[in-house]
Short mmCIF file of C-alpha atoms in Angstrom, two decimals:
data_model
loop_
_atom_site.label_atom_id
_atom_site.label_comp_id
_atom_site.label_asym_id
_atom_site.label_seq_id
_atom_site.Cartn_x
_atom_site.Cartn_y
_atom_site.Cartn_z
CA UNK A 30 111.64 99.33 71.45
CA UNK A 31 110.10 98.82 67.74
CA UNK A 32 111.12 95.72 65.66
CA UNK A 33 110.94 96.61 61.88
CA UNK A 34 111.10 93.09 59.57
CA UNK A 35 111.37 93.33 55.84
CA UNK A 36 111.01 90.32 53.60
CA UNK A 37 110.88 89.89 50.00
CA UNK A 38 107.21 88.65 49.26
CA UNK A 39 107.58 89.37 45.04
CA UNK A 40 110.74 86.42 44.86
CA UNK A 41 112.96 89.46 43.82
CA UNK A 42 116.13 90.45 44.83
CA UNK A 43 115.66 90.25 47.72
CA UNK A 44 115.72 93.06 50.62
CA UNK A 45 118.93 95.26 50.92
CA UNK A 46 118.51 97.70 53.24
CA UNK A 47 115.51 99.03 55.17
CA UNK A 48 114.94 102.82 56.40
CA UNK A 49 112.62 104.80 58.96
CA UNK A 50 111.65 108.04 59.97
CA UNK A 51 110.26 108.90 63.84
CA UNK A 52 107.95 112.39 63.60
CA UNK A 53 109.38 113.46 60.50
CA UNK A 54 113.27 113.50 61.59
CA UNK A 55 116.09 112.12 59.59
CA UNK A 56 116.04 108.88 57.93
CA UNK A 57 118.01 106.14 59.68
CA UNK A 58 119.14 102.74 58.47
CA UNK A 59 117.97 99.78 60.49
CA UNK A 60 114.88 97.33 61.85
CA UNK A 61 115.27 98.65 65.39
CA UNK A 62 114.27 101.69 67.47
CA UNK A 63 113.40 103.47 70.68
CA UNK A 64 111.32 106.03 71.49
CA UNK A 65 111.02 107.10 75.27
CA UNK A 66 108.83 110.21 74.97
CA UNK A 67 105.39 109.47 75.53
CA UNK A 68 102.18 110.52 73.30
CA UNK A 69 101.17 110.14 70.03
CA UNK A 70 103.89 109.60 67.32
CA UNK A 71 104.26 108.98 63.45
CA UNK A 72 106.42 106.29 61.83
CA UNK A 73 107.24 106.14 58.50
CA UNK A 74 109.18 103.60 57.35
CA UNK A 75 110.09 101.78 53.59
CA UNK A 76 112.51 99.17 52.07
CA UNK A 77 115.04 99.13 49.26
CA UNK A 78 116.19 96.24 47.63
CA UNK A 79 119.33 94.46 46.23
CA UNK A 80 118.73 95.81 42.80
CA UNK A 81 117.84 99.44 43.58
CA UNK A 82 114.30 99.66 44.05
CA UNK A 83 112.45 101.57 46.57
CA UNK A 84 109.08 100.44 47.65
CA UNK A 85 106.56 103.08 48.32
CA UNK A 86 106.87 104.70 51.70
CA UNK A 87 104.41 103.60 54.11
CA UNK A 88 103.09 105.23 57.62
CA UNK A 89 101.90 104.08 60.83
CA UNK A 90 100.71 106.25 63.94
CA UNK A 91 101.40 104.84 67.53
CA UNK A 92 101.41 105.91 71.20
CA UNK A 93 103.52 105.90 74.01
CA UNK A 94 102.07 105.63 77.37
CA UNK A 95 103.64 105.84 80.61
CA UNK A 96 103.31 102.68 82.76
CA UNK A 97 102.62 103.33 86.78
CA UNK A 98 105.40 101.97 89.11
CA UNK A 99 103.80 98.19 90.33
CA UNK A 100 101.97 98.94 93.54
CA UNK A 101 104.61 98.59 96.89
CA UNK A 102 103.00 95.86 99.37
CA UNK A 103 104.43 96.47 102.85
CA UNK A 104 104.09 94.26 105.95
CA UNK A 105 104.68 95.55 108.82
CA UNK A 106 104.31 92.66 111.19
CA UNK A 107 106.29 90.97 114.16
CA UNK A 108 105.49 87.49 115.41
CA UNK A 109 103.54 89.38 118.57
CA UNK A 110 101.11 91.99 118.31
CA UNK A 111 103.76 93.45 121.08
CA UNK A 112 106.61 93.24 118.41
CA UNK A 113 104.00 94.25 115.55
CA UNK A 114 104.03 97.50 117.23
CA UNK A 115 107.79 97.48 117.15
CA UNK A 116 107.69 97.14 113.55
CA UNK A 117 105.37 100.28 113.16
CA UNK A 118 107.22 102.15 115.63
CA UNK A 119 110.48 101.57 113.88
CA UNK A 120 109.18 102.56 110.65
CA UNK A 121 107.82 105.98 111.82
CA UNK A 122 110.51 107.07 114.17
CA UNK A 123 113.79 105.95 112.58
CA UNK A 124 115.53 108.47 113.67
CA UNK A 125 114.05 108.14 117.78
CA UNK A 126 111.25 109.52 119.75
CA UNK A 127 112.19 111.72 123.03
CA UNK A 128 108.16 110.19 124.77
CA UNK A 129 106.25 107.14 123.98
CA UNK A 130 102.84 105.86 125.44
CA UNK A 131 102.73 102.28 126.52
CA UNK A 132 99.08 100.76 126.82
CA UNK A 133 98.21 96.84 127.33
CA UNK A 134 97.58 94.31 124.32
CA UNK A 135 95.21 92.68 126.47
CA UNK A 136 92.07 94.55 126.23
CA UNK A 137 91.21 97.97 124.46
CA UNK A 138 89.27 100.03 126.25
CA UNK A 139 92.11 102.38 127.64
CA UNK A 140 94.10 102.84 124.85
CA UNK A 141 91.44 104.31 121.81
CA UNK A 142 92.46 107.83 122.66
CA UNK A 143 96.00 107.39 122.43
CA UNK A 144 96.35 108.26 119.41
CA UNK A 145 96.32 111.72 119.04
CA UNK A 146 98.44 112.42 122.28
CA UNK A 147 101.34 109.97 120.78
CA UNK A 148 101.95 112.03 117.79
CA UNK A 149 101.24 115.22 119.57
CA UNK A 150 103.95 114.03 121.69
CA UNK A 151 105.66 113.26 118.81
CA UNK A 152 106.04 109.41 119.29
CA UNK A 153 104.87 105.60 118.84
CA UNK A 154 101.93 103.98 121.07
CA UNK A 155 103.40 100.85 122.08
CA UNK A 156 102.11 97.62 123.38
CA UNK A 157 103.22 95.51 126.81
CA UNK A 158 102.11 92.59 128.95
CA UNK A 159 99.66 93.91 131.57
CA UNK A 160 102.31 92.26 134.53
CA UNK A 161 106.22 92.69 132.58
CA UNK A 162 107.14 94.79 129.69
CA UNK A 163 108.34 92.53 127.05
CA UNK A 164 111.96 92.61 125.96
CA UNK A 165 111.16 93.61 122.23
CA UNK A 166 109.46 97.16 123.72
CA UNK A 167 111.91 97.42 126.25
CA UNK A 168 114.78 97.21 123.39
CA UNK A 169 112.52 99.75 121.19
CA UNK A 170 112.32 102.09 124.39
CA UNK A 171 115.60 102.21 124.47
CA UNK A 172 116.78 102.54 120.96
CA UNK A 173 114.31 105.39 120.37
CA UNK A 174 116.20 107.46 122.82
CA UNK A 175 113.22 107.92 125.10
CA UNK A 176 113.57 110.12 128.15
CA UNK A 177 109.59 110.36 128.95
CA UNK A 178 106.72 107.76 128.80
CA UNK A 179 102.64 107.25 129.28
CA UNK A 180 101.15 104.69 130.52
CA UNK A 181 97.40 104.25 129.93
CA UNK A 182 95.06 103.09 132.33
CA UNK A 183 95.37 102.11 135.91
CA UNK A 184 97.50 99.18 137.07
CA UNK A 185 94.63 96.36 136.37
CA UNK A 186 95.41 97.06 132.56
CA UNK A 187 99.08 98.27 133.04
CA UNK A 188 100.43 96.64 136.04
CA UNK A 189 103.03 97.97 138.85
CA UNK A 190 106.17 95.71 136.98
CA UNK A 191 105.18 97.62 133.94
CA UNK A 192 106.13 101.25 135.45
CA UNK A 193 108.67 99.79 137.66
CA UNK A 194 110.72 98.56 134.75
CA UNK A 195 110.21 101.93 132.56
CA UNK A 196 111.21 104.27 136.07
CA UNK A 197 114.51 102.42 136.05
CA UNK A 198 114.87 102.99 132.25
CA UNK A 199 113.61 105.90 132.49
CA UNK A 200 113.70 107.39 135.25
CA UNK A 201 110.56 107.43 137.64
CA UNK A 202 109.85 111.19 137.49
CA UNK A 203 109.42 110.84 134.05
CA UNK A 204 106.25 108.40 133.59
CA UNK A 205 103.36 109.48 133.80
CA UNK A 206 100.09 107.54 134.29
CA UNK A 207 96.99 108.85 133.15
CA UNK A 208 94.18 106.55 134.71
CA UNK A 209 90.71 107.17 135.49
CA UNK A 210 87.79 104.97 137.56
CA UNK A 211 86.90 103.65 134.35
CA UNK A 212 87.19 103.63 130.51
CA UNK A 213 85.29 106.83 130.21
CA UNK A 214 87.24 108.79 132.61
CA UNK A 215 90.35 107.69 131.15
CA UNK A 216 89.27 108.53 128.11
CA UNK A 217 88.35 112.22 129.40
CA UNK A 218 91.87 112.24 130.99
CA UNK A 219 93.87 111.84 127.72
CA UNK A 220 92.21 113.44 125.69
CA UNK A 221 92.75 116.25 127.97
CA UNK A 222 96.78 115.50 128.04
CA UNK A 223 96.59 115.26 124.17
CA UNK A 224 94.51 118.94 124.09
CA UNK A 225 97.55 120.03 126.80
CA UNK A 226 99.99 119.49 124.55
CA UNK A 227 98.68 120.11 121.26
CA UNK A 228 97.63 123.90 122.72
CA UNK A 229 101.29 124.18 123.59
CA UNK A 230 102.16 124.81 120.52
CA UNK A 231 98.72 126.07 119.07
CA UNK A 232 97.75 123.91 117.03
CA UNK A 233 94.60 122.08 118.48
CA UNK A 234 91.65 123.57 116.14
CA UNK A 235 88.96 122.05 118.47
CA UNK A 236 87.58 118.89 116.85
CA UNK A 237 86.94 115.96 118.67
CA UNK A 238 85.82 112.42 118.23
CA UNK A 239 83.28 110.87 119.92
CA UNK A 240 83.10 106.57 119.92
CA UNK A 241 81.18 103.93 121.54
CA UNK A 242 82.94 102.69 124.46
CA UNK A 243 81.51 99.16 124.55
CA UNK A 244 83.96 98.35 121.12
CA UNK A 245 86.62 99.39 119.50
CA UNK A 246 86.34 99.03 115.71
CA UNK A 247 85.05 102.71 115.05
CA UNK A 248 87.26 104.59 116.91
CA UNK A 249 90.90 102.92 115.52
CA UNK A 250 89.24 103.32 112.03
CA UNK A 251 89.31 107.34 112.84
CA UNK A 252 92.84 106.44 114.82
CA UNK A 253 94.88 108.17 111.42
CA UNK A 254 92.38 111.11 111.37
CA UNK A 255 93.30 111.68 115.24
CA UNK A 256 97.01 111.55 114.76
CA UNK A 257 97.06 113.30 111.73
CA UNK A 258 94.75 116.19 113.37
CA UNK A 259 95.09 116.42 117.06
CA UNK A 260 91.92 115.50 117.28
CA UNK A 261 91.40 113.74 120.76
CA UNK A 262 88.28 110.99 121.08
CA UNK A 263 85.69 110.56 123.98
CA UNK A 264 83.40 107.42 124.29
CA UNK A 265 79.69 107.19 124.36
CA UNK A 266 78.15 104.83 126.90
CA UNK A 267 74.50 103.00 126.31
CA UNK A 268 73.10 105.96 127.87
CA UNK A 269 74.72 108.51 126.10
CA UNK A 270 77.55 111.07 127.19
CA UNK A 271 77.86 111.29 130.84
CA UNK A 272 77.61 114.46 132.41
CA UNK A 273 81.80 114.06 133.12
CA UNK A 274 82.47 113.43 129.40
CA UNK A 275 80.04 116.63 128.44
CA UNK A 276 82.11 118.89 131.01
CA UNK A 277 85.36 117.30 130.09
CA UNK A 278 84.98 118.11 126.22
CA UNK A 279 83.90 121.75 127.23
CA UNK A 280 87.20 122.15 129.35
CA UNK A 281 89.02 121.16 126.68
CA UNK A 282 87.61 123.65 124.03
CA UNK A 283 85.83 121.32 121.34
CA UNK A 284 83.80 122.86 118.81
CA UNK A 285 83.08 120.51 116.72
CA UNK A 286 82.46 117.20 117.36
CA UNK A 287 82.51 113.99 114.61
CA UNK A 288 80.24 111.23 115.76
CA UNK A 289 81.99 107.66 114.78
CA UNK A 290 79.06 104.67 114.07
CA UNK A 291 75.83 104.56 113.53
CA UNK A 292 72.76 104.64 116.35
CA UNK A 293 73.44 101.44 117.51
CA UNK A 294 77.19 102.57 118.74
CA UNK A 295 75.96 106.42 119.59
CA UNK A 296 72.82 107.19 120.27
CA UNK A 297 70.58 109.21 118.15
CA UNK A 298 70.24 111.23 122.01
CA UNK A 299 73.50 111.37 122.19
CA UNK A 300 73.58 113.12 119.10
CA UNK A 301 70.81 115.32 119.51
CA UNK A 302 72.16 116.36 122.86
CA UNK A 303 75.97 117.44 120.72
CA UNK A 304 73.88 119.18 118.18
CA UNK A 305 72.20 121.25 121.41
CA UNK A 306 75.62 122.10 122.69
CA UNK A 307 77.48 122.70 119.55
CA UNK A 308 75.10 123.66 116.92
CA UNK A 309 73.92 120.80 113.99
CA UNK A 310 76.28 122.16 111.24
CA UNK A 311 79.09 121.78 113.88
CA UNK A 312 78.17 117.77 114.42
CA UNK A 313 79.10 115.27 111.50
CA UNK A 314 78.32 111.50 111.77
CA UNK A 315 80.21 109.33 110.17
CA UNK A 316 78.86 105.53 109.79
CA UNK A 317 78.15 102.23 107.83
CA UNK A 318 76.37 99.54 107.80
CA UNK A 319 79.02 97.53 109.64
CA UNK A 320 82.89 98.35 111.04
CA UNK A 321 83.96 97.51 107.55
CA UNK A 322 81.62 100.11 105.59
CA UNK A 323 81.59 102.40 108.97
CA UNK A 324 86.15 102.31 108.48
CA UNK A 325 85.28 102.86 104.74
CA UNK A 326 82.90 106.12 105.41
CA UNK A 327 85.72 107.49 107.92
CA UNK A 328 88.71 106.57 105.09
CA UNK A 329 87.01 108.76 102.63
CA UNK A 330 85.77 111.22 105.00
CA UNK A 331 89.58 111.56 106.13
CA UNK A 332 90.68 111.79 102.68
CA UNK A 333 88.23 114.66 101.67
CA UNK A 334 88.13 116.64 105.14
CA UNK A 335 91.91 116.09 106.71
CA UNK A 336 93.90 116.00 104.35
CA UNK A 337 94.57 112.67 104.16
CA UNK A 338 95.61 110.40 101.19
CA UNK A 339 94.68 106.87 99.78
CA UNK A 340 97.98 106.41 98.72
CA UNK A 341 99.85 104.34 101.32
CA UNK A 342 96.83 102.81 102.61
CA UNK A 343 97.01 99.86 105.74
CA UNK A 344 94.98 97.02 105.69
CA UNK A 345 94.08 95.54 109.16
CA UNK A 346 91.88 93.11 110.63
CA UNK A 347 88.21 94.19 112.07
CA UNK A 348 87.85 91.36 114.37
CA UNK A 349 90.92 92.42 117.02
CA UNK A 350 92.89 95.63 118.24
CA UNK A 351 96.03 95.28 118.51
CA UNK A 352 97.78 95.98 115.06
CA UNK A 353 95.11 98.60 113.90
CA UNK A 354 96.33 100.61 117.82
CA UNK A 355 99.90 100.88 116.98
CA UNK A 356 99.54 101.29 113.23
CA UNK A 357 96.84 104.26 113.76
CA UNK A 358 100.02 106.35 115.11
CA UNK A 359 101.91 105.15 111.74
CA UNK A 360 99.09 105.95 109.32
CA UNK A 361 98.42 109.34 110.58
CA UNK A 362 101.73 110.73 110.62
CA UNK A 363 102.59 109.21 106.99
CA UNK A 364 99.22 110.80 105.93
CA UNK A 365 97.21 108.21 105.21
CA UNK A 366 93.98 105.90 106.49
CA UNK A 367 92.98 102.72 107.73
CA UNK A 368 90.80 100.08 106.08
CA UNK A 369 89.07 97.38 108.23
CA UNK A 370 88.37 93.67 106.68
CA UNK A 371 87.97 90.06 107.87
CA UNK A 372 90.57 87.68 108.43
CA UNK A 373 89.67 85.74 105.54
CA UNK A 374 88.55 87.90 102.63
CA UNK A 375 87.71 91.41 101.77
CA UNK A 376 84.89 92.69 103.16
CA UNK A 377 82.77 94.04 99.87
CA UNK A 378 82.76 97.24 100.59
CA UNK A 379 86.99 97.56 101.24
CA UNK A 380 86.69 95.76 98.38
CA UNK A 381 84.55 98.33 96.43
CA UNK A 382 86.74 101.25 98.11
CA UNK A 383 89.83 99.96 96.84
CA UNK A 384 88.58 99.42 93.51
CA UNK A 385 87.32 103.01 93.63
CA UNK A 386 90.36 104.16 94.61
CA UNK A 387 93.02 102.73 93.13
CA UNK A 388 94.46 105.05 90.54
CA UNK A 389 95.36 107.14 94.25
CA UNK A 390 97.28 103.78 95.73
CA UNK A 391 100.73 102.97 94.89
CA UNK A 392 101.51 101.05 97.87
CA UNK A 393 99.41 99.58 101.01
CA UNK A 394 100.64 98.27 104.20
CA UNK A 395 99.41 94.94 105.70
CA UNK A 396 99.26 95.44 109.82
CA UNK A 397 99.94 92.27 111.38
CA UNK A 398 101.09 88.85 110.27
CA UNK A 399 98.52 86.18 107.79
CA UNK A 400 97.23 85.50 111.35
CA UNK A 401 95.59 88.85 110.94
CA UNK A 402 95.34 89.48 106.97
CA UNK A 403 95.45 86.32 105.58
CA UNK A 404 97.28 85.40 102.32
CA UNK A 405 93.67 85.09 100.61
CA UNK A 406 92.79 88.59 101.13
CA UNK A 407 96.47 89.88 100.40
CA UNK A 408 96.23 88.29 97.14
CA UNK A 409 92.71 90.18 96.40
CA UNK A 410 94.66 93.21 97.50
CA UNK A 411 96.98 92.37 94.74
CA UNK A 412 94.44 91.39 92.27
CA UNK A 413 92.64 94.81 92.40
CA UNK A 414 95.47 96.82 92.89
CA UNK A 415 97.71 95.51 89.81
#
């Protein structure tokens, strides 16, 4: 809205009536006016007064330009990391899940891969007690409508009350444990499940990931990518990739492989021995200088390569699993990536991503409570993003 005033500056007659003009259209009578359309427009306006006289008309040029709607900040956070999963599960699968994958809060080791074989299944990764499923996941089972479950790793990270409680929800021909000797093998064994089902219904196009196994931060960085894609992960060990994990990744069909980390997380022999196998062209390497520049490099590599977006971005912690494991499920099935950052302030370079980036965000989700992004780096968020 415009605000026309008019005053008698000569100690005349003082001002009658005052008229304007928007782009040449009729003249109206008044001080007050809206224009909605946005661009450049002409105003030409003049006043007339008590005795009759007209002032000279006069002309100003202005523009309209549309304001963005104020950035959306989400939390999606529960007052456990168990019931933070909740949250994320509820979001994505509103409408119920016919399979979910359970895998312990307690350690991390078994549960990187399960990404890509919850969406392919078509529902939420969520989180229990290694010796009782908690009541919040138990309630979440249930209102989902599930009739199938995984459970990932053996019963030192999942234990037997675990998969006695989800047989008699359940039904115990319907869960299935997929376990190996150690993290490696269980990572061989669902990625295989996630290949299994994704070839199902054809859509596996043969990229995998391949992580350190000794941490987690890389790999649930690339967690959206591997939802979103279908692409199923495989850990590194010190040495390299075991002979199992080489004949595992051939039995399921990979052609292309996308290292996550730098050297000091996979090997420059590891490398060179995927870039024997595959061919070099067919072997990218995504990494940083830390987990918060390495999450950075796989956020825009997601956005360029998969199809991903900025817009809806999540924000989670780089010093613990938890949130970032159930909200990798989320991210990749909304379309969207991961960002990594202390518990205190931005790391610099989210920081310089976000600033990059944020003509593509109009809202971000916050995984896990201040415990996990503090207030302080929620209000840099804010700052950048306003």
């Amino acid at each position: 809205t415009v605000m026309l005033t008019a005053t008698d500056n000569a100690g005349g007659s003082g001002v009658a009536h005052t008229y304007y003009r928007v782009d040449g259209a009729a003249q109206v009578a008044g001080t007050a006016f809206a224009v909605s359309t946005t661009g450049s427009h002409t105003l030409e306006f003049w006043s007339v007064d008590v005795a009759g006289n007209v002032e000279a008309h006069r002309f100003a040029q202005f523009e309209i330009v549309a304001r963005p709607p104020a950035t959306m900040y989400v939390p999606v956070a529960g007052s456990s990391r168990y019931e933070t999963a909740v949250r994320a599960s509820e979001r994505t699968f509103a409408s119920g899940a016919e399979c979910v994958v359970i895998a312990t809060g307690s350690n991390w080791p078994d549960a990187l891969g399960g990404a890509a074989l919850a969406a392919a299944e078509g529902g939420p990764i969520l989180l229990t007690d290694a010796s009782a499923l908690p009541s919040a996941v138990a309630a979440e089972v249930s209102r989902l409508g599930a009739t199938r479950a995984y459970i990932l790793g053996g019963t030192g990270a999942v234990g037997p009350g675990v998969e006695g409680a989800l047989a008699s929800m359940l039904g115990a021909g319907n869960i299935t444990r997929i376990g190996g000797a150690n993290r490696y093998q269980t990572a061989e064994l669902i990625a295989a499940k996630s290949v299994d089902v994704l070839n199902a219904s054809g859509t596996y196009d043969g990229t995998a990931f391949v992580a350190t196994g000794a941490n987690f931060p890389d790999a649930l960085a690339a967690a959206p990518i591997s939802a979103a894609k279908g692409w199923p992960l495989f850990l590194a060990g010190p040495n390299g990739l075991s002979p199992s994990t080489s004949a595992a990744m051939s039995s399921a069909g990979v052609s292309d492989v996308v290292i996550l980390g730098g050297t000091g997380a996979v090997s420059s022999a590891a490398e060179t021995s995927l870039k024997s196998t595959y061919g070099a062209t067919s072997v990218t390497r995504l990494a940083g200088a830390n987990r918060y520049d390495t999450a950075v490099v796989v956020a825009t590599w997601g956005c360029a390569n998969a199809g991903l977006s900025w817009d809806g971005l999540a924000i989670a912690t780089g010093t613990n699993f938890p949130d970032a494991l159930a909200g990798g499920v989320m991210q990749g099935l909304e379309g969207s990536v991961m960002l990594l950052t202390p518990q205190t302030a931005l790391h610099q370079a989210t920081l310089d991503c976000l600033t990059l980036n944020k003509a593509s965000v109009r809202s971000v989700k916050y995984l896990g409570g201040t415990g996990a992004v503090s207030t302080a780096v929620r209000n840099q968020v804010g700052a950048i993003l306003y």
